[in-house]
mmCIF file of C-alpha atoms in Angstrom:
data_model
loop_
_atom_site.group_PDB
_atom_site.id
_atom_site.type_symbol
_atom_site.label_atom_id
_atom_site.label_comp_id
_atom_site.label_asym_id
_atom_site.label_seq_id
_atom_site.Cartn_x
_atom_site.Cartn_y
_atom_site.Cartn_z
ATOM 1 C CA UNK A 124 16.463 -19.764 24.052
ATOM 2 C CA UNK A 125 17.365 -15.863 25.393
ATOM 3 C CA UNK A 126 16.511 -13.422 22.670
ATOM 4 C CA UNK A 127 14.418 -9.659 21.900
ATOM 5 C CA UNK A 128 13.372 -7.920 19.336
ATOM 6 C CA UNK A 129 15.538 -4.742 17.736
ATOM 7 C CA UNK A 130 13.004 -1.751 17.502
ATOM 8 C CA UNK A 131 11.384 -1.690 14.522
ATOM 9 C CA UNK A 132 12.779 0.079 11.518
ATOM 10 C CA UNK A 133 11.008 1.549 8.536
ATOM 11 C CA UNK A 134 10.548 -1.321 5.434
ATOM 12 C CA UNK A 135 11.400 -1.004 1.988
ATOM 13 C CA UNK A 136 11.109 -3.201 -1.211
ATOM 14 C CA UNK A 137 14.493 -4.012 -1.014
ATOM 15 C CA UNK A 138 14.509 -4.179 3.096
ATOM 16 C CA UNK A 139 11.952 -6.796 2.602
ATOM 17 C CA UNK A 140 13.486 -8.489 0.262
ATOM 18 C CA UNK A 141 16.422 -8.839 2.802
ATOM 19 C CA UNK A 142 14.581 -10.327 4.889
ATOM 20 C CA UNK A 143 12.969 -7.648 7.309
ATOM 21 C CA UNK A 144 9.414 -7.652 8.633
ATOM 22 C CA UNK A 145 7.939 -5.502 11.320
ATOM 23 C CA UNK A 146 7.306 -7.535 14.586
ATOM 24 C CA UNK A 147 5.277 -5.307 17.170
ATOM 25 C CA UNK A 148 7.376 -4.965 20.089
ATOM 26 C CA UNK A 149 6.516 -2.711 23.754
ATOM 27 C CA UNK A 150 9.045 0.699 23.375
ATOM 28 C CA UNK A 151 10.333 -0.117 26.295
ATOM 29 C CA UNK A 152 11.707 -3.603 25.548
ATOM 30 C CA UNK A 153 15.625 -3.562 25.791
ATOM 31 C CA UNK A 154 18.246 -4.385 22.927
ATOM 32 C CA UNK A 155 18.942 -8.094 22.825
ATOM 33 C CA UNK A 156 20.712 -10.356 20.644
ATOM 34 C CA UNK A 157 17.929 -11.864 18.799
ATOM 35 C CA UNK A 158 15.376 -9.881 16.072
ATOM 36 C CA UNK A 159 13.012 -12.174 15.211
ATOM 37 C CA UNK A 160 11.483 -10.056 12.055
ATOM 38 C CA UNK A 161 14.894 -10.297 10.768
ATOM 39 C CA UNK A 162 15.365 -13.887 11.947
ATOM 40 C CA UNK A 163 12.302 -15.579 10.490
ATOM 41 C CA UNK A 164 11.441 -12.294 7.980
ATOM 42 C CA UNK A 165 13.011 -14.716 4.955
ATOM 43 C CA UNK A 166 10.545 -17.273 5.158
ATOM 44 C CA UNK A 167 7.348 -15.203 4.611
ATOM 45 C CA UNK A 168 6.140 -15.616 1.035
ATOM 46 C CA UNK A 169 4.688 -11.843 0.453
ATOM 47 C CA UNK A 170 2.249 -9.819 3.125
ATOM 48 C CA UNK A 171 -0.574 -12.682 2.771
ATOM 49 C CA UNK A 172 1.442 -15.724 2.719
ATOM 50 C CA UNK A 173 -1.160 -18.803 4.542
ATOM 51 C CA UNK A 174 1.844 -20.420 6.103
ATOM 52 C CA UNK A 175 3.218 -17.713 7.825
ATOM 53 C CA UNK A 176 1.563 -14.514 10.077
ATOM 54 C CA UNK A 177 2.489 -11.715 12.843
ATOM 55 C CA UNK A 178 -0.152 -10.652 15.363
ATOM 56 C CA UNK A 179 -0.600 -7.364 17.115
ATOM 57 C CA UNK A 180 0.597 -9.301 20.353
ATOM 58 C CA UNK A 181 4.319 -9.729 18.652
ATOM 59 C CA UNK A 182 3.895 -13.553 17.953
ATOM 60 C CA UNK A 183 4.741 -14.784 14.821
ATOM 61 C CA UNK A 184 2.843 -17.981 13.704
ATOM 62 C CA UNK A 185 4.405 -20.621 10.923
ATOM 63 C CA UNK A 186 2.066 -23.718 9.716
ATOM 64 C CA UNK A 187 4.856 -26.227 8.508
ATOM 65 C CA UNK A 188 4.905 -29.729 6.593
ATOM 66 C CA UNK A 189 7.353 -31.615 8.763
ATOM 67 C CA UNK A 190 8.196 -35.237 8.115
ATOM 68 C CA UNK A 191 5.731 -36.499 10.732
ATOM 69 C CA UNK A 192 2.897 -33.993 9.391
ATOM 70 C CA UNK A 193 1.898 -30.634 9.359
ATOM 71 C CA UNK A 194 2.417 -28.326 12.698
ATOM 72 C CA UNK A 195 1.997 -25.032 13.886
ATOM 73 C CA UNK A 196 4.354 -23.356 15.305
ATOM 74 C CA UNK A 197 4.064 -19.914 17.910
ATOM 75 C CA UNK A 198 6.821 -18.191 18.961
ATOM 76 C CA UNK A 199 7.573 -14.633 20.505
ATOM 77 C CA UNK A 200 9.953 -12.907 22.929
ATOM 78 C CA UNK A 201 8.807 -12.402 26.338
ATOM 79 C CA UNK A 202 10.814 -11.054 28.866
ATOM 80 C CA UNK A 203 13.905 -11.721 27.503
ATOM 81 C CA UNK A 204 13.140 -14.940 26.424
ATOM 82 C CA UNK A 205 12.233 -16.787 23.172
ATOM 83 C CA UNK A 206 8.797 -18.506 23.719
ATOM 84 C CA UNK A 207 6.918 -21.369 21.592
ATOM 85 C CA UNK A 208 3.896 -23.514 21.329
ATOM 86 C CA UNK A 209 3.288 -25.819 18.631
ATOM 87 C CA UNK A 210 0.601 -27.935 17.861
ATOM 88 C CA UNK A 211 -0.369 -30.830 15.272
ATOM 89 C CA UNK A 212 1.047 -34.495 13.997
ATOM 90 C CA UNK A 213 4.624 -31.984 13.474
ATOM 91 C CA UNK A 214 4.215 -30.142 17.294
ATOM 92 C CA UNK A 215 7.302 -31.999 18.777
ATOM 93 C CA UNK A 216 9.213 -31.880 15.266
ATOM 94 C CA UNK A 217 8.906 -28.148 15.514
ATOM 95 C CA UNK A 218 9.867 -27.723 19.173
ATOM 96 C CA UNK A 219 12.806 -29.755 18.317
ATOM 97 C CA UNK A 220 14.246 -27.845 15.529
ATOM 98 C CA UNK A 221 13.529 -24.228 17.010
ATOM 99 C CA UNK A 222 16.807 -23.207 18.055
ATOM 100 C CA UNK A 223 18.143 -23.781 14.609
ATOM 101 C CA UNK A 224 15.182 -22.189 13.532
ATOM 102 C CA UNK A 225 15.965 -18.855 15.849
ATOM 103 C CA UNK A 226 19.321 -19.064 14.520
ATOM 104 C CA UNK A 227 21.413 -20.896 17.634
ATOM 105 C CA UNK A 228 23.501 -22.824 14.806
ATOM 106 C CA UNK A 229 24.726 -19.312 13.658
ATOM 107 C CA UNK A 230 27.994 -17.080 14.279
ATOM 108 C CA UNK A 231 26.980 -13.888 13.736
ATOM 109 C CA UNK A 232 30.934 -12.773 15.446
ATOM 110 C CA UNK A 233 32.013 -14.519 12.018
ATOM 111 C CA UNK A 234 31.406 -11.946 10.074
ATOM 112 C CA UNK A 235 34.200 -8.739 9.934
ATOM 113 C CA UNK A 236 32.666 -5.991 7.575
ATOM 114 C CA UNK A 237 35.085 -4.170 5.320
ATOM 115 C CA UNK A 238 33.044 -1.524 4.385
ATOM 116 C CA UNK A 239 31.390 1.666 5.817
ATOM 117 C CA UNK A 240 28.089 1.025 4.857
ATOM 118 C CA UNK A 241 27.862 -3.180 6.202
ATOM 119 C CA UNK A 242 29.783 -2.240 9.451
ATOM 120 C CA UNK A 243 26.830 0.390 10.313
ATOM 121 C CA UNK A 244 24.216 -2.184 9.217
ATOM 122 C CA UNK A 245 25.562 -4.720 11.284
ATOM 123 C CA UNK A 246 25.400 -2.404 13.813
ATOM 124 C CA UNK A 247 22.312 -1.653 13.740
ATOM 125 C CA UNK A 248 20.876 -5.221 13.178
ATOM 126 C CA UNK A 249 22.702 -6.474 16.105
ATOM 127 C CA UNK A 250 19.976 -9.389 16.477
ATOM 128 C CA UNK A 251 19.953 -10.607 13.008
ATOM 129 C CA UNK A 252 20.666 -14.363 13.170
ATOM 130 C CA UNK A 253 20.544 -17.269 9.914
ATOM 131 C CA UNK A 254 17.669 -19.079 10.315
ATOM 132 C CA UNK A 255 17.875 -22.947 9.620
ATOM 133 C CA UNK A 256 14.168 -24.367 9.123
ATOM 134 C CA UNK A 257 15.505 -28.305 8.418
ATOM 135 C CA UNK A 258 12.826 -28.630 6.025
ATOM 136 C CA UNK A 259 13.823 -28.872 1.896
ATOM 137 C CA UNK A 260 10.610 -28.732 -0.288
ATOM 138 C CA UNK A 261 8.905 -25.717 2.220
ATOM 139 C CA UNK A 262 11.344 -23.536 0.929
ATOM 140 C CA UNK A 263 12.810 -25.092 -2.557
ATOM 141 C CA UNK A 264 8.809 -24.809 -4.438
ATOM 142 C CA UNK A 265 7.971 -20.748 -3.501
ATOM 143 C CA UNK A 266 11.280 -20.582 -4.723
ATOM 144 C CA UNK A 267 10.882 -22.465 -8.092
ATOM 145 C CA UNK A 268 7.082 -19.827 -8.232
ATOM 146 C CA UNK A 269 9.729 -17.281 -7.926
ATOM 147 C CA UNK A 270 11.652 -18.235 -11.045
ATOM 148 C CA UNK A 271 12.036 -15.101 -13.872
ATOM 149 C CA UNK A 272 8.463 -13.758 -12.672
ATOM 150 C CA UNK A 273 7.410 -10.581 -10.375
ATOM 151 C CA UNK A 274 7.102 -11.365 -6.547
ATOM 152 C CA UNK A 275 3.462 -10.600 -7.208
ATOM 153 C CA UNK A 276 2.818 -13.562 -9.440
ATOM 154 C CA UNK A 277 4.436 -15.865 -7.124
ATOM 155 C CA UNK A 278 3.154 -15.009 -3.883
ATOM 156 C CA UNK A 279 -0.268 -15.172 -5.587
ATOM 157 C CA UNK A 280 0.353 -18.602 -7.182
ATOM 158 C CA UNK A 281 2.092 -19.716 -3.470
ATOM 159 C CA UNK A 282 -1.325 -17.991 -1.629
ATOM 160 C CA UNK A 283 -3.538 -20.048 -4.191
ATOM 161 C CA UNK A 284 -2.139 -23.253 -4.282
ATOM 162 C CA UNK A 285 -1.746 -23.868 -0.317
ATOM 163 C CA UNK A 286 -5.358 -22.476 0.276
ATOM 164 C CA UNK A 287 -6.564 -24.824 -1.829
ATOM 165 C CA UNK A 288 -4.575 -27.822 -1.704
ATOM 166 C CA UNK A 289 -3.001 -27.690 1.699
ATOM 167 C CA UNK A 290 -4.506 -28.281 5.215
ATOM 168 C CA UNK A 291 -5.755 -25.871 7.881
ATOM 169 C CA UNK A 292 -2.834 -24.919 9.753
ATOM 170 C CA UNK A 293 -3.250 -27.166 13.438
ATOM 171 C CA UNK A 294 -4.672 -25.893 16.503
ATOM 172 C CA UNK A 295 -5.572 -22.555 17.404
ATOM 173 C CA UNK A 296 -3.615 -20.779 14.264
ATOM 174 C CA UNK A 297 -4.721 -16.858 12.967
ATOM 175 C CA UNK A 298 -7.673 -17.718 10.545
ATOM 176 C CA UNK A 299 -6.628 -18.247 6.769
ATOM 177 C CA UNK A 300 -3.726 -19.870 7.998
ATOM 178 C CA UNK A 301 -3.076 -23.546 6.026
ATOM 179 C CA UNK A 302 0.266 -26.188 6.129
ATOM 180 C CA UNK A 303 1.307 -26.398 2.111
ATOM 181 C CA UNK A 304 0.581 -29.740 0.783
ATOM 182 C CA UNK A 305 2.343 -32.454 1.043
ATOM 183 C CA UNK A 306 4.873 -34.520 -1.881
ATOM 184 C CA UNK A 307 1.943 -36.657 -3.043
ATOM 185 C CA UNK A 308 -0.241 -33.931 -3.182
ATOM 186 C CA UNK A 309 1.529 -31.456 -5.104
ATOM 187 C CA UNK A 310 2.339 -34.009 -8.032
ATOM 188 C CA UNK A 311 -1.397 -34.844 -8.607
ATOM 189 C CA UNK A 312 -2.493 -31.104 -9.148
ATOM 190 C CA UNK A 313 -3.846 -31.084 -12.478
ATOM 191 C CA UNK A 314 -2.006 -28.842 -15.252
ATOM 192 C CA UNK A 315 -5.529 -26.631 -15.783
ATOM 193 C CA UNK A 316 -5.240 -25.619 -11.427
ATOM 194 C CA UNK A 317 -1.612 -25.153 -12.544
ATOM 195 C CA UNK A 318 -2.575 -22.662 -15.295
ATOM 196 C CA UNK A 319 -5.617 -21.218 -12.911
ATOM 197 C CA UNK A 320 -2.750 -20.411 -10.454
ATOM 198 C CA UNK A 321 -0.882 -18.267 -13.314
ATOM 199 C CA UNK A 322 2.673 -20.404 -13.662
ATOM 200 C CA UNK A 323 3.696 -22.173 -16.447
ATOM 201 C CA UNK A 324 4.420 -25.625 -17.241
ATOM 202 C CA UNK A 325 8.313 -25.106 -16.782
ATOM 203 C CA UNK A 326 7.724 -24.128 -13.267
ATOM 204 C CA UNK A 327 4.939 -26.565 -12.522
ATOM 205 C CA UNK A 328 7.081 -29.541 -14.167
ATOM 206 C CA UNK A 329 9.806 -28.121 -11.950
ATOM 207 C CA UNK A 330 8.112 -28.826 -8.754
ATOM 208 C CA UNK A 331 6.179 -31.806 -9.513
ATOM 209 C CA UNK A 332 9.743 -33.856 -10.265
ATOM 210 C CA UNK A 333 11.070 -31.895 -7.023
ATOM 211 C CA UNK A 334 8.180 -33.634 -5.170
ATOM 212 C CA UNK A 335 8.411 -36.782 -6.693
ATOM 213 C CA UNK A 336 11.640 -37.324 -4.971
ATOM 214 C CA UNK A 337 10.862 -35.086 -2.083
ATOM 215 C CA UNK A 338 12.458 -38.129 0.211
ATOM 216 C CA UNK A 339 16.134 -37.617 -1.608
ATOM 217 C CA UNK A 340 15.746 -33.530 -1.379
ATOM 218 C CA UNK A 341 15.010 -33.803 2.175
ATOM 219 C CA UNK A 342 18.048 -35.556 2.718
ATOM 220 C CA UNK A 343 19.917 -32.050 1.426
ATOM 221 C CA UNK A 344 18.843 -30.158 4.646
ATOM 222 C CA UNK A 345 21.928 -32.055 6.835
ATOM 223 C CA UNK A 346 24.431 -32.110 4.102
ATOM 224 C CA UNK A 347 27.404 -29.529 3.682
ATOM 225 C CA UNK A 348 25.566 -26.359 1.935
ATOM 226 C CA UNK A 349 27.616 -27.229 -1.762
ATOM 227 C CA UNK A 350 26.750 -30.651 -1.711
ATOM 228 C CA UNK A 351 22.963 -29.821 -0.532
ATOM 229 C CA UNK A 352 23.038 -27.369 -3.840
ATOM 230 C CA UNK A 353 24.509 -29.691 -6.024
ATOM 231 C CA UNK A 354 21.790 -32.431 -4.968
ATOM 232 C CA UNK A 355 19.324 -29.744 -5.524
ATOM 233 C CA UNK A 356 20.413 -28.996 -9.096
ATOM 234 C CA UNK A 357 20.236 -32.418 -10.403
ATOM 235 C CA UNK A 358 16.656 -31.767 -11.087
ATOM 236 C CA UNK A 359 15.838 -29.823 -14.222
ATOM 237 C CA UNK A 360 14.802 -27.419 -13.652
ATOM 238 C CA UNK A 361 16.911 -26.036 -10.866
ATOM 239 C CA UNK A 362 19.465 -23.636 -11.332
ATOM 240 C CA UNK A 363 22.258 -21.978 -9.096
ATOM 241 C CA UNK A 364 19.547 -19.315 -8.347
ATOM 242 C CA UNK A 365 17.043 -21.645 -7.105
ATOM 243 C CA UNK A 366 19.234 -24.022 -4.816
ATOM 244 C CA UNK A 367 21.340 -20.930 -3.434
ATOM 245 C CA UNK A 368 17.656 -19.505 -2.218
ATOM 246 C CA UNK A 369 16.095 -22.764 -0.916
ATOM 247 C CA UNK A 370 19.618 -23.713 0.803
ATOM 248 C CA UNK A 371 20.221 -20.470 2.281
ATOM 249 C CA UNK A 372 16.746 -21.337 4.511
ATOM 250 C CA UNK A 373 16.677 -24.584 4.673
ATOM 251 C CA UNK A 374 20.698 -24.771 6.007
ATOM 252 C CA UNK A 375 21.374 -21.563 7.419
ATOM 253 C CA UNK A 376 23.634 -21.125 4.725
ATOM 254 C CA UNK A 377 26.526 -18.085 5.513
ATOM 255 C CA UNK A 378 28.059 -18.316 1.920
ATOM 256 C CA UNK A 379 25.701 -19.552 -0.144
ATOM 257 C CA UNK A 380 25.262 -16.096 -2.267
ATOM 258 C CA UNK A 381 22.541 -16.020 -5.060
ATOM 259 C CA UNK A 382 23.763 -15.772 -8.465
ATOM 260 C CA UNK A 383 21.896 -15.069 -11.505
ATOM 261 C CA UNK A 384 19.522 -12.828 -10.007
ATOM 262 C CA UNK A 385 18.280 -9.956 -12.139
ATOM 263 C CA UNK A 386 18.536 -7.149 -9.731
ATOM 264 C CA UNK A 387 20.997 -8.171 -7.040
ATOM 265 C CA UNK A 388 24.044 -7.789 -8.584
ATOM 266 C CA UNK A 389 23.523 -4.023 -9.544
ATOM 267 C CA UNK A 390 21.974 -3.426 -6.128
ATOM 268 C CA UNK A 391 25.397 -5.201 -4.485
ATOM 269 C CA UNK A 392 27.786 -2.900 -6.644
ATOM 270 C CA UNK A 393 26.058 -0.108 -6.404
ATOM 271 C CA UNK A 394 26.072 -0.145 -2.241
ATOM 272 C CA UNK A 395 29.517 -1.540 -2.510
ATOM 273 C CA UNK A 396 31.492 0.170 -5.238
ATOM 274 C CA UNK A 397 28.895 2.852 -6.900
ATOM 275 C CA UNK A 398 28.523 0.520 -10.033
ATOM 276 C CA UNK A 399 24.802 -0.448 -10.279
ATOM 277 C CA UNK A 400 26.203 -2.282 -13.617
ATOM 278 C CA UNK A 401 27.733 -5.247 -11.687
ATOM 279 C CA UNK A 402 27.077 -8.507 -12.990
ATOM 280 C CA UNK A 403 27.441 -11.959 -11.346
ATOM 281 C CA UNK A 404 31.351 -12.326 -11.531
ATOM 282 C CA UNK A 405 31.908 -8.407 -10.617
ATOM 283 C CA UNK A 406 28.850 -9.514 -7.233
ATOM 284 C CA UNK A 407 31.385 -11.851 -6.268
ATOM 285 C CA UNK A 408 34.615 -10.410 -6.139
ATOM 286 C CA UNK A 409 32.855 -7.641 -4.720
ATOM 287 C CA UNK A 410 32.375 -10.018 -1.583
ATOM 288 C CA UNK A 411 35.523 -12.234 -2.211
ATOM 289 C CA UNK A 412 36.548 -10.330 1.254
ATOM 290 C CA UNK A 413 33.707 -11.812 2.839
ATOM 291 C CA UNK A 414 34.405 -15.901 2.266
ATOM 292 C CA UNK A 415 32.423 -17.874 4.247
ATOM 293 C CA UNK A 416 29.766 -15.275 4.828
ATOM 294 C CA UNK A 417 29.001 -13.994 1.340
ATOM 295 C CA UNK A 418 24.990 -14.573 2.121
ATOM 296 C CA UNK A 419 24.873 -12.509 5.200
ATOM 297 C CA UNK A 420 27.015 -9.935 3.186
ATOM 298 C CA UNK A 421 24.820 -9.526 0.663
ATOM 299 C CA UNK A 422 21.509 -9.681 3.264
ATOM 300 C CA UNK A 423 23.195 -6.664 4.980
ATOM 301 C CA UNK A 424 23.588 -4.732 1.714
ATOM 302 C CA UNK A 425 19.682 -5.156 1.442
ATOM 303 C CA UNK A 426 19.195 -4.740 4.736
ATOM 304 C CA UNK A 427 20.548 -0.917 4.151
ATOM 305 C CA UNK A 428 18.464 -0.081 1.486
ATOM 306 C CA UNK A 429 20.825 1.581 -0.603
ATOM 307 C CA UNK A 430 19.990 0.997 -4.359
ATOM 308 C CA UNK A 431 20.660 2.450 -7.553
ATOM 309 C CA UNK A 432 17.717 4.812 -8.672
ATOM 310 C CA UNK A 433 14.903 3.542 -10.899
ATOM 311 C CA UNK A 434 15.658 4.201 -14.106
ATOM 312 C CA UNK A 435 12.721 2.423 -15.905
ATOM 313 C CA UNK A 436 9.213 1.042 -14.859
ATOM 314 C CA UNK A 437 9.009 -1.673 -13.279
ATOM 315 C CA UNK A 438 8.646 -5.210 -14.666
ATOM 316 C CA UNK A 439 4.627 -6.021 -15.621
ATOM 317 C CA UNK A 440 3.062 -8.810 -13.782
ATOM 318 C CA UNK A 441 2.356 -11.294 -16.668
ATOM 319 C CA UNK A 442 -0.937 -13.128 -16.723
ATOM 320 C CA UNK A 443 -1.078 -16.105 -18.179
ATOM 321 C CA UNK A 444 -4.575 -17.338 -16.780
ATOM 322 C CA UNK A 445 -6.462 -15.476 -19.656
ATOM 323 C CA UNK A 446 -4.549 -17.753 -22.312
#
């Protein structure tokens, strides 16, 4: 699969939050159609995240739970060219499912920007692409550790709770790198780890009935994105928020926009119409224009890194590990 990396651009909070992580790259490489920091940049859970790492030689390494076991997966750009390895019980799985996973089931030409600022983003992401990873639960529990906490507190509960409950990541994988548990596994961690890992029963109750039909959930990953969702949210638990963010990885999902986010709405009217007070219904008919590619819309207005200026401090970890 042809692809290269976009030089490198400087990262923000809100840059990485839209999915943009540095890949090293030679200065002389050419423009291509494919970033793969931007591509794959959604699935990494924080800077230490077990499952997922970038070495110096511009490889970027993902240990996965597939349905025949866990894998490892290398891929980078060499001459022009996408490049993998994989190894593990999930090594052909993997191999299989990497052109969705480099975005091949994408139309970037879909999208038409109707506004300044996402026309000169999209111009200069050129090689952003949707990933689709296939794979449900991977990205539907660092989600539910994401719910109404800081992204501190979830990466570290995510970082915890794979080191010590999932396998070494297969083959010859960066050290500290581990495949997250699998269904079984993750309903028979006892509430005290839980608590040791700093979330709360609400989240861990969350994932353990996600897991204990992890079968049914998988199933989501070929249906139409709304009725993937919809499957999603028949588990308390799970909220627009949380199946919007799981399906928008999982599917490749062009219009599956996140609502009920705390920041994203101010940070979308702000870029879009210099109102950081937007709320949810404002967010959308904001990118009403954009139908059938709201996500990548709203991934571009990150992407920027305009945002309304800081007007308080911001939100304090919580700790709930002392209780």
């Amino acid at each position: 699969m042809a692809g290269r990396f976009s030089p490198p651009t400087q990262s923000t909070r809100t840059t990485v939050r839209g999915g943009h992580i540095p890949v090293p790259t030679p200065p002389d490489a050419p423009d291509a159609p494919l970033d793969l920091g931007l591509t794959l940049g959604p699935l990494r859970r924080g800077p230490a995240d077990p499952t997922f790492r970038v070495t110096p030689d511009g490889s970027v390494w993902r240990a996965s739970r597939t349905p025949d076991g866990p894998g490892t997966l290398r891929v980078a750009v060499r001459d022009g060219k996408a490049e993998a390895e994989a190894w593990g019980a999930g090594a052909a799985w993997l191999l299989d499912h990497l052109p969705a996973l480099l975005g091949a089931e994408d139309d970037p030409t879909a999208f038409v920007p109707r506004h300044k600022l996402l026309l000169a983003t999209h111009r200069r992401r050129p090689g952003l692409r949707l990933t689709r990873t296939g794979l449900v639960l991977e990205s539907l529990i660092p989600t539910v550790l994401e719910q109404k906490v800081t992204a501190t507190e979830a990466y570290g509960a995510w970082r915890l709770l794979v080191r010590k409950y999932g396998e070494p990541a297969p083959g010859p994988a960066p050290d500290g790198m581990y495949a997250m548990p699998d269904a079984r596994t993750w309903t028979q961690i006892p509430s005290w780890e839980w608590h040791r890992a700093n979330v709360d029963g609400k989240r861990s109750a969350t994932i353990v009935r996600a897991a204990r039909v992890a079968a049914r959930l998988e199933e989501a990953a070929l249906m139409a994105p709304p009725a993937a969702r919809e499957r999603l949210e028949l588990i308390p638990g799970i909220g627009p928020w949380t199946s919007a963010e799981t399906i928008q990885r999982s599917n490749g999902a062009p219009d599956e926009v996140t609502t009920g986010d705390l920041h994203l709405p101010g940070i979308v009217g702000w870029a879009l119409a210099g109102d950081r007070t937007t709320d949810d219904e404002a967010m959308l008919a904001l990118l009403a224009p954009y139908e059938g590619q709201r996500h990548r819309a709203a991934r571009l207005v990150l992407l920027s890194g305009r945002v309304p200026p800081r007007r308080a401090p911001r939100m304090t970890p919580g700790n709930i590990t002392r209780i």
